[in-house]
PDB file of C-alpha atoms in Angstrom:
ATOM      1  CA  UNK A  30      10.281   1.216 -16.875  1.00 55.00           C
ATOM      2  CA  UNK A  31      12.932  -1.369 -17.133  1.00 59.00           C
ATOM      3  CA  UNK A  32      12.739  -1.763 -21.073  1.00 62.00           C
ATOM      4  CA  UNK A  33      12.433   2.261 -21.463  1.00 60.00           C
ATOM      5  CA  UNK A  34      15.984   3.032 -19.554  1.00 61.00           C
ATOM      6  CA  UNK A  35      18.982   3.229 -21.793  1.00 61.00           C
ATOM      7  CA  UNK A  36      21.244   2.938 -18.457  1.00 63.00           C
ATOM      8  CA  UNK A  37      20.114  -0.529 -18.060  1.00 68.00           C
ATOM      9  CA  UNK A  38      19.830  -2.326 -14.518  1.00 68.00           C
ATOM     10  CA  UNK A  39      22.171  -5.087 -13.146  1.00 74.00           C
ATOM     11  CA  UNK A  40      19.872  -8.685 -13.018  1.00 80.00           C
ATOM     12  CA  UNK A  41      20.251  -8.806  -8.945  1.00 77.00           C
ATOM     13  CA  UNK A  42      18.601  -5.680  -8.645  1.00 74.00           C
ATOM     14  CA  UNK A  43      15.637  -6.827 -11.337  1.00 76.00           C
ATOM     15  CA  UNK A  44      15.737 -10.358  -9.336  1.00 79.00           C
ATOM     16  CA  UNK A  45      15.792  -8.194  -6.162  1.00 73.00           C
ATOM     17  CA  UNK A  46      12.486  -5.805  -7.468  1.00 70.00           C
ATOM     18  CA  UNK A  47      11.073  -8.593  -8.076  1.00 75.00           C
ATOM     19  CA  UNK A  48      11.124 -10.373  -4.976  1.00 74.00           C
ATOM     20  CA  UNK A  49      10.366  -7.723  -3.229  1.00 67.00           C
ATOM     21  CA  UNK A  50       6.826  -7.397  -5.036  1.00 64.00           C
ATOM     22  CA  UNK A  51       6.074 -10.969  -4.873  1.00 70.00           C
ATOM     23  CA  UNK A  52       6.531 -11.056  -1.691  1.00 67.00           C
ATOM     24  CA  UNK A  53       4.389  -7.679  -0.561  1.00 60.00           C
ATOM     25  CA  UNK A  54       1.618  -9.571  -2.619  1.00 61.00           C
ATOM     26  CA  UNK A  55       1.738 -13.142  -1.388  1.00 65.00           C
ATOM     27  CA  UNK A  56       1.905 -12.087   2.190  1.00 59.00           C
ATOM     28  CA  UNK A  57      -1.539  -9.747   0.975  1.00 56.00           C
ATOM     29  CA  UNK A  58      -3.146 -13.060  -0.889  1.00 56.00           C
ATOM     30  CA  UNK A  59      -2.247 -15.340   2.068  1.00 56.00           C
ATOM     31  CA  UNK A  60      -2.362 -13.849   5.482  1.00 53.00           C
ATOM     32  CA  UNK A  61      -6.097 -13.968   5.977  1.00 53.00           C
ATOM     33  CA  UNK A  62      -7.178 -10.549   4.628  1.00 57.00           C
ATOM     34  CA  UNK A  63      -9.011 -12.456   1.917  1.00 58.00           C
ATOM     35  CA  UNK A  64     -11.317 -14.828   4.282  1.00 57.00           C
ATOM     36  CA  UNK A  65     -12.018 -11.920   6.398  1.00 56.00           C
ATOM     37  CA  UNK A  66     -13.382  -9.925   3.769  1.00 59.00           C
ATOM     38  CA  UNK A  67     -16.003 -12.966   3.056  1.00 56.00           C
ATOM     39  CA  UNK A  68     -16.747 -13.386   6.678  1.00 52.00           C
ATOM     40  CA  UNK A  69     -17.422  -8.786   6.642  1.00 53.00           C
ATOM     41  CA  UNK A  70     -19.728  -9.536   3.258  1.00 53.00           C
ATOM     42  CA  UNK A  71     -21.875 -11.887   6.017  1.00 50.00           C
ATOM     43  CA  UNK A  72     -22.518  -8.454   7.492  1.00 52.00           C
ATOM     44  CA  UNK A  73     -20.723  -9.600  10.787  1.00 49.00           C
ATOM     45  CA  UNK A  74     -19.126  -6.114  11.593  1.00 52.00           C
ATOM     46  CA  UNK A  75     -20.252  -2.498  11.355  1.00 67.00           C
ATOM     47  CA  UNK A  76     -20.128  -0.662   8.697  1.00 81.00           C
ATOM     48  CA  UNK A  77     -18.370   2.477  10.585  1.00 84.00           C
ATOM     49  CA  UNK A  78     -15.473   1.288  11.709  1.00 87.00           C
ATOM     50  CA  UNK A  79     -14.698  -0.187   7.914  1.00 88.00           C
ATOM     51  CA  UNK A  80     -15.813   3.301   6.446  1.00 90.00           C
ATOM     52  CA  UNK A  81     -13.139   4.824   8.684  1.00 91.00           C
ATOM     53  CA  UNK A  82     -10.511   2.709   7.366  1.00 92.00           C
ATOM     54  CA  UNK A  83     -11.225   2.980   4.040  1.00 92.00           C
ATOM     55  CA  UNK A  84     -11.357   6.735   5.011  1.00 92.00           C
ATOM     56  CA  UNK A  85      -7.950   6.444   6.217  1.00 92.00           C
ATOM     57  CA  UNK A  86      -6.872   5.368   2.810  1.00 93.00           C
ATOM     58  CA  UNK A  87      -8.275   7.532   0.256  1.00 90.00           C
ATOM     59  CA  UNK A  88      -6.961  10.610   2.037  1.00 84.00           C
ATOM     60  CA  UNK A  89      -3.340   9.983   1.661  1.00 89.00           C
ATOM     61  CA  UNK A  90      -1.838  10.915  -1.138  1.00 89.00           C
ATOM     62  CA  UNK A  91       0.760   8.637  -0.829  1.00 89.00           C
ATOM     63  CA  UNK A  92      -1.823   6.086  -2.531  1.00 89.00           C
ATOM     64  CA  UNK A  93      -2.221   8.418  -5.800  1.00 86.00           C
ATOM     65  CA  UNK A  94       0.370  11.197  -6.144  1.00 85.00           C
ATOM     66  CA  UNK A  95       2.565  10.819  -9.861  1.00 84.00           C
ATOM     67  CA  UNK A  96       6.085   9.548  -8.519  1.00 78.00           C
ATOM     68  CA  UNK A  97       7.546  12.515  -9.983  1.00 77.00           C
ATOM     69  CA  UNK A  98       5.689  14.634  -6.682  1.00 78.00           C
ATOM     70  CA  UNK A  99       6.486  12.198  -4.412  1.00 79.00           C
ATOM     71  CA  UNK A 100       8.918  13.320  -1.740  1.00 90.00           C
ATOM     72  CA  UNK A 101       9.940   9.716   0.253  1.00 94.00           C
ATOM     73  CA  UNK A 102      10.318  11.755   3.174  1.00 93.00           C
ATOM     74  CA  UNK A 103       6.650  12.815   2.951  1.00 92.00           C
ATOM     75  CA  UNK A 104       5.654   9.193   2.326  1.00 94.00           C
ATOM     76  CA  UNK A 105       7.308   7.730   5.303  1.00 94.00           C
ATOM     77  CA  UNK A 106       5.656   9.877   7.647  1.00 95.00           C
ATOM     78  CA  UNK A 107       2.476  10.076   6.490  1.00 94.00           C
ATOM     79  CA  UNK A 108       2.851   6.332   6.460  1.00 96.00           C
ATOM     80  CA  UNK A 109       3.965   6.197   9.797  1.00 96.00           C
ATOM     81  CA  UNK A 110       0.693   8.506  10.376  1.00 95.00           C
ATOM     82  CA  UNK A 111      -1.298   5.763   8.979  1.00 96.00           C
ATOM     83  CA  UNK A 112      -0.581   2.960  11.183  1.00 94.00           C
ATOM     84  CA  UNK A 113      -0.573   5.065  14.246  1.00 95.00           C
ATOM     85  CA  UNK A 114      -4.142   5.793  12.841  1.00 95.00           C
ATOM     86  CA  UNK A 115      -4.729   1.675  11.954  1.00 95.00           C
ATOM     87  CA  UNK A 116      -3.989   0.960  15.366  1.00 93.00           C
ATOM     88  CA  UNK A 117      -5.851   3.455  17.136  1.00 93.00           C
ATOM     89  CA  UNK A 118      -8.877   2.031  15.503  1.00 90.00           C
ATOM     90  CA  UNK A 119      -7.979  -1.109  15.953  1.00 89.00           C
ATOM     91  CA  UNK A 120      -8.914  -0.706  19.753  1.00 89.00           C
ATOM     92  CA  UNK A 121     -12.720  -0.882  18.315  1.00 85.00           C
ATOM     93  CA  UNK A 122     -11.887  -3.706  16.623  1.00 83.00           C
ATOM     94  CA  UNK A 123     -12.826  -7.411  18.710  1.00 80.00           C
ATOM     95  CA  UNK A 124      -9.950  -9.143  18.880  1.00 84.00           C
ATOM     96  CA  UNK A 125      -9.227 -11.784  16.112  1.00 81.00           C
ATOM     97  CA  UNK A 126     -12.411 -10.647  14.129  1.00 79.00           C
ATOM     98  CA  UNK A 127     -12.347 -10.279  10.558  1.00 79.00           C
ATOM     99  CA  UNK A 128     -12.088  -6.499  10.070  1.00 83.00           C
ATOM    100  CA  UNK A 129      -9.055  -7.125  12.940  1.00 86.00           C
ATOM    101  CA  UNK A 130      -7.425  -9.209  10.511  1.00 86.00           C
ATOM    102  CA  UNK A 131      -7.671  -6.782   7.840  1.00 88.00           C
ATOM    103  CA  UNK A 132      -6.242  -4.083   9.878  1.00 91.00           C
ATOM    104  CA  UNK A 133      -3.834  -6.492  10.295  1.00 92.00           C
ATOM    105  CA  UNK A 134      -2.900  -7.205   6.949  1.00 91.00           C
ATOM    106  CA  UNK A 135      -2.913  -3.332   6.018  1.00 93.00           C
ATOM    107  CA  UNK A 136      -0.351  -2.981   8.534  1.00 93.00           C
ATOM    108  CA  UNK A 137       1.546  -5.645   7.571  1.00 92.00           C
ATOM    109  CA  UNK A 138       1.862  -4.785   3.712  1.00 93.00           C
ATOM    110  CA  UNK A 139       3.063  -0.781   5.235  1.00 95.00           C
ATOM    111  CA  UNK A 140       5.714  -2.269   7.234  1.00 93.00           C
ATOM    112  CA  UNK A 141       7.030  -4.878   4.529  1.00 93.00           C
ATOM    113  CA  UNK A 142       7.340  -1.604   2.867  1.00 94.00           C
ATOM    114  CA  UNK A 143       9.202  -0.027   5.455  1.00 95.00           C
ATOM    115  CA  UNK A 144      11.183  -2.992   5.591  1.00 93.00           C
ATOM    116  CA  UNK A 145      12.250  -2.987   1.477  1.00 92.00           C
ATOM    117  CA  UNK A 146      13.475   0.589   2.094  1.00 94.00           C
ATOM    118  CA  UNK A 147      14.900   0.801   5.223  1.00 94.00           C
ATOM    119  CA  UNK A 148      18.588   0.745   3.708  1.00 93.00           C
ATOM    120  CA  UNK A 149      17.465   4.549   1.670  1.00 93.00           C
ATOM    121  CA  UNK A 150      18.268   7.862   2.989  1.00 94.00           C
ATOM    122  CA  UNK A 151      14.679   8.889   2.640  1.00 93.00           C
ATOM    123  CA  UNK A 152      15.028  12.658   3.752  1.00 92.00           C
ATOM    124  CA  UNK A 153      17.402  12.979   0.879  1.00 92.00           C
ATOM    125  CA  UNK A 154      16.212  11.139  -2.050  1.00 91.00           C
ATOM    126  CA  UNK A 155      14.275  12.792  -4.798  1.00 90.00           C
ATOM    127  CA  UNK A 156      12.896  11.878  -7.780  1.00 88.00           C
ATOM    128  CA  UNK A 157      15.717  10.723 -10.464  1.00 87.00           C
ATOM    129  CA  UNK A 158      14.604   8.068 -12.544  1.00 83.00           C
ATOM    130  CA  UNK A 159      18.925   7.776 -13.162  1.00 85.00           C
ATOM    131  CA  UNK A 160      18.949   7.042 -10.022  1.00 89.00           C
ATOM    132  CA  UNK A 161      18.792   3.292  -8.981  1.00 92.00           C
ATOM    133  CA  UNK A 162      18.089   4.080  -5.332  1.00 92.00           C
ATOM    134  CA  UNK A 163      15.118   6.086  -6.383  1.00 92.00           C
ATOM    135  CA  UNK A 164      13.956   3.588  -9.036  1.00 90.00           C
ATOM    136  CA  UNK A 165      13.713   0.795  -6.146  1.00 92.00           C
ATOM    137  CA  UNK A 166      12.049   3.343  -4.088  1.00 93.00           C
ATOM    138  CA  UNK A 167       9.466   3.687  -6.670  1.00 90.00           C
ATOM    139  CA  UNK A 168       9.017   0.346  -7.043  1.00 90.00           C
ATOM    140  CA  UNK A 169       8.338  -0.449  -3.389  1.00 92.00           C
ATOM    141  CA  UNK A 170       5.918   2.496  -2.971  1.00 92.00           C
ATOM    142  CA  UNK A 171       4.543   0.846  -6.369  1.00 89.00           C
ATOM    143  CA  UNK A 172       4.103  -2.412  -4.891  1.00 90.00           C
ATOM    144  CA  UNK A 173       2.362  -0.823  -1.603  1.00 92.00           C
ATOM    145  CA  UNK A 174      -0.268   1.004  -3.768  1.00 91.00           C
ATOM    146  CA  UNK A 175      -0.662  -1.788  -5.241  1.00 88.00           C
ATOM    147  CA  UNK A 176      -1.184  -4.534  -2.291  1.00 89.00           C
ATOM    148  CA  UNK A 177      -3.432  -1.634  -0.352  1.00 91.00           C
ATOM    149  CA  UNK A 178      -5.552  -1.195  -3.141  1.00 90.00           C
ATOM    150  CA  UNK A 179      -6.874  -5.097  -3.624  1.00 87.00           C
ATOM    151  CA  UNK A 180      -7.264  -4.672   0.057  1.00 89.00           C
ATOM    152  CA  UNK A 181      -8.978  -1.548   0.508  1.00 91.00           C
ATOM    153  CA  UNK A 182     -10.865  -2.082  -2.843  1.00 89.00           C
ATOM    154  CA  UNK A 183     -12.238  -5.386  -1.327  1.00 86.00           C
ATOM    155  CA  UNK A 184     -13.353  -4.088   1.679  1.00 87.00           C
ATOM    156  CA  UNK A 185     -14.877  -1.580   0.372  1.00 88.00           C
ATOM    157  CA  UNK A 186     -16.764  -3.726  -2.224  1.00 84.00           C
ATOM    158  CA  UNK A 187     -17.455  -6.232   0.853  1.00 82.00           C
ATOM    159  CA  UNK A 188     -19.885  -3.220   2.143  1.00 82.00           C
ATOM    160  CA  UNK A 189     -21.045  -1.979  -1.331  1.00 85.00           C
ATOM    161  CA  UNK A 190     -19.094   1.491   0.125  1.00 88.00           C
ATOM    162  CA  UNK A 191     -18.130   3.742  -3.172  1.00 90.00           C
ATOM    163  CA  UNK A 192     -14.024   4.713  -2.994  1.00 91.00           C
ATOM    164  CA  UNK A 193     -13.976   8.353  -3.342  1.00 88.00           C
ATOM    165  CA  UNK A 194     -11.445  11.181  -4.904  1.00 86.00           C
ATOM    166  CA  UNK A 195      -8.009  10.327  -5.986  1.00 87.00           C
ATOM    167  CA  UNK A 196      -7.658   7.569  -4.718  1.00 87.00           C
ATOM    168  CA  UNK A 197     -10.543   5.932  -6.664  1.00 87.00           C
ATOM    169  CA  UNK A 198      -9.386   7.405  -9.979  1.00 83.00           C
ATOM    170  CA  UNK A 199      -5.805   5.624  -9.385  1.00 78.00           C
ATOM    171  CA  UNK A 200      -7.112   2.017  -8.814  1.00 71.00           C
ATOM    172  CA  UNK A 201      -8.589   1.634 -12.406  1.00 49.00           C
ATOM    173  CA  UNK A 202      -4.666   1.562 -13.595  1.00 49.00           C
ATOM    174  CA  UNK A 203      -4.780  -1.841 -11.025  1.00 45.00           C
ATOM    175  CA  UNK A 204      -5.354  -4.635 -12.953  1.00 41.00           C
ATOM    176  CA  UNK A 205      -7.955  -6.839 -11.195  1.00 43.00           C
ATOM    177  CA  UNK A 206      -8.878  -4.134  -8.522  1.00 41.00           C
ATOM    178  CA  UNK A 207     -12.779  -3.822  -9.073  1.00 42.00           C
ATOM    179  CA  UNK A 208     -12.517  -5.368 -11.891  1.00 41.00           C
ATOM    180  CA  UNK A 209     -10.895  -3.011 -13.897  1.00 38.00           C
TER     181      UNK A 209
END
C-alpha cells in the first residue's frame, strides 16, 4: 500500500501504523488467549458456548468485506454489536476459565481498535485511499481482522470446528492462520 502511493506518507504516521499493529498483536500473543486455547484442546469446556463465539465471528462482515465496501460507520456498530454479544455470553462463561480468557482477549483486541480510531469522524469517512485518515482507518480495521483471526482460527482448530462462509475464505490471505 505504502510503496504503491505516489502521494507518499510522512515517517510518524508509518512509525505510528506501525505501532499501532504491533501492539494489537502483542497484546493478542501475550495476554493469555494462547494458554487458554491449550487448556480448551484438553476438552475442559463445551463445545457450544465456543461454537457460538466463533459464530459470532464469521457473521460479521466487518471480518471479510473488500475495504473499498466498508462504511466505518457500519463497522463501529456492528463492532459495538459484537462485544455487547461477547459479553452476554460471557455470563456462561466460569469465571477465569480458559474460554473466559479468550472472550477476554477478543474483546480486548476490538477495543484497542476502538482505541487507534477514536480521533476519526467515523460517520463521515469513506473510502479514499488519498485520504490519510482513511488509509489509517484501513489499517486498524486491517490489524483487527488480523489479531481476530489467529484467535478465532485457534479456537476453532482447538475443537476441530470447520470456519464457515466468508469469513473462512478471507483467513487464507493470513499468513500463519491455519497454516496457510
Amino acid at each position: 500500500m505504502v510503496d504503491k502511493d505516489s502521494g507518499g506518507f510522512r515517517a510518524e504516521q508509518l512509525r505510528a501504523w506501525k505501532r499501532d499493529h504491533e501492539t494489537m498483536i502483542g497484546e493478542v500473543r501475550q495476554h493469555g488467549w494462547s494458554n487458554s486455547i491449550e487448556l480448551l484442546r484438553s476438552g475442559q469446556m463445551a463445545p457450544g458456548l465456543a461454537r457460538e463465539i466463533i459464530i459470532l465471528f464469521e457473521d460479521r462482515r466487518t471480518f471479510w468485506a473488500s475495504f473499498d465496501a466498508e462504511f466505518p460507520d457500519r463497522v463501529r456498530i456492528s463492532l459495538e454489536g459484537l462485544r455487547h454479544d461477547l459479553t452476554r455470553l460471557r455470563r456462561d462463561c466460569a469465571a477465569g476459565s480458559p474460554l473466559d480468557i479468550v472472550v477476554v482477549a477478543l474483546g480486548q483486541t476490538i477495543r484497542h481498535f476502538f482505541d487507534s480510531v477514536e480521533r476519526f469522524d467515523l460517520t463521515a469517512l469513506r473510502c479514499d485511499s488519498g485520504d490519510p485518515v482513511w488509509l489509517a482507518f484501513e489499517s486498524a480495521l486491517r490489524a483487527l481482522r488480523k489479531s481476530v483471526g489467529y484467535q478465532v482460527s485457534a479456537l476453532a482448530d482447538s475443537f476441530k470446528f470447520p470456519l464457515q462462509g466468508e469469513f473462512a475464505a478471507y483467513l487464507p490471505q493470513m499468513s500463519g492462520v491455519n497454516g496457510h
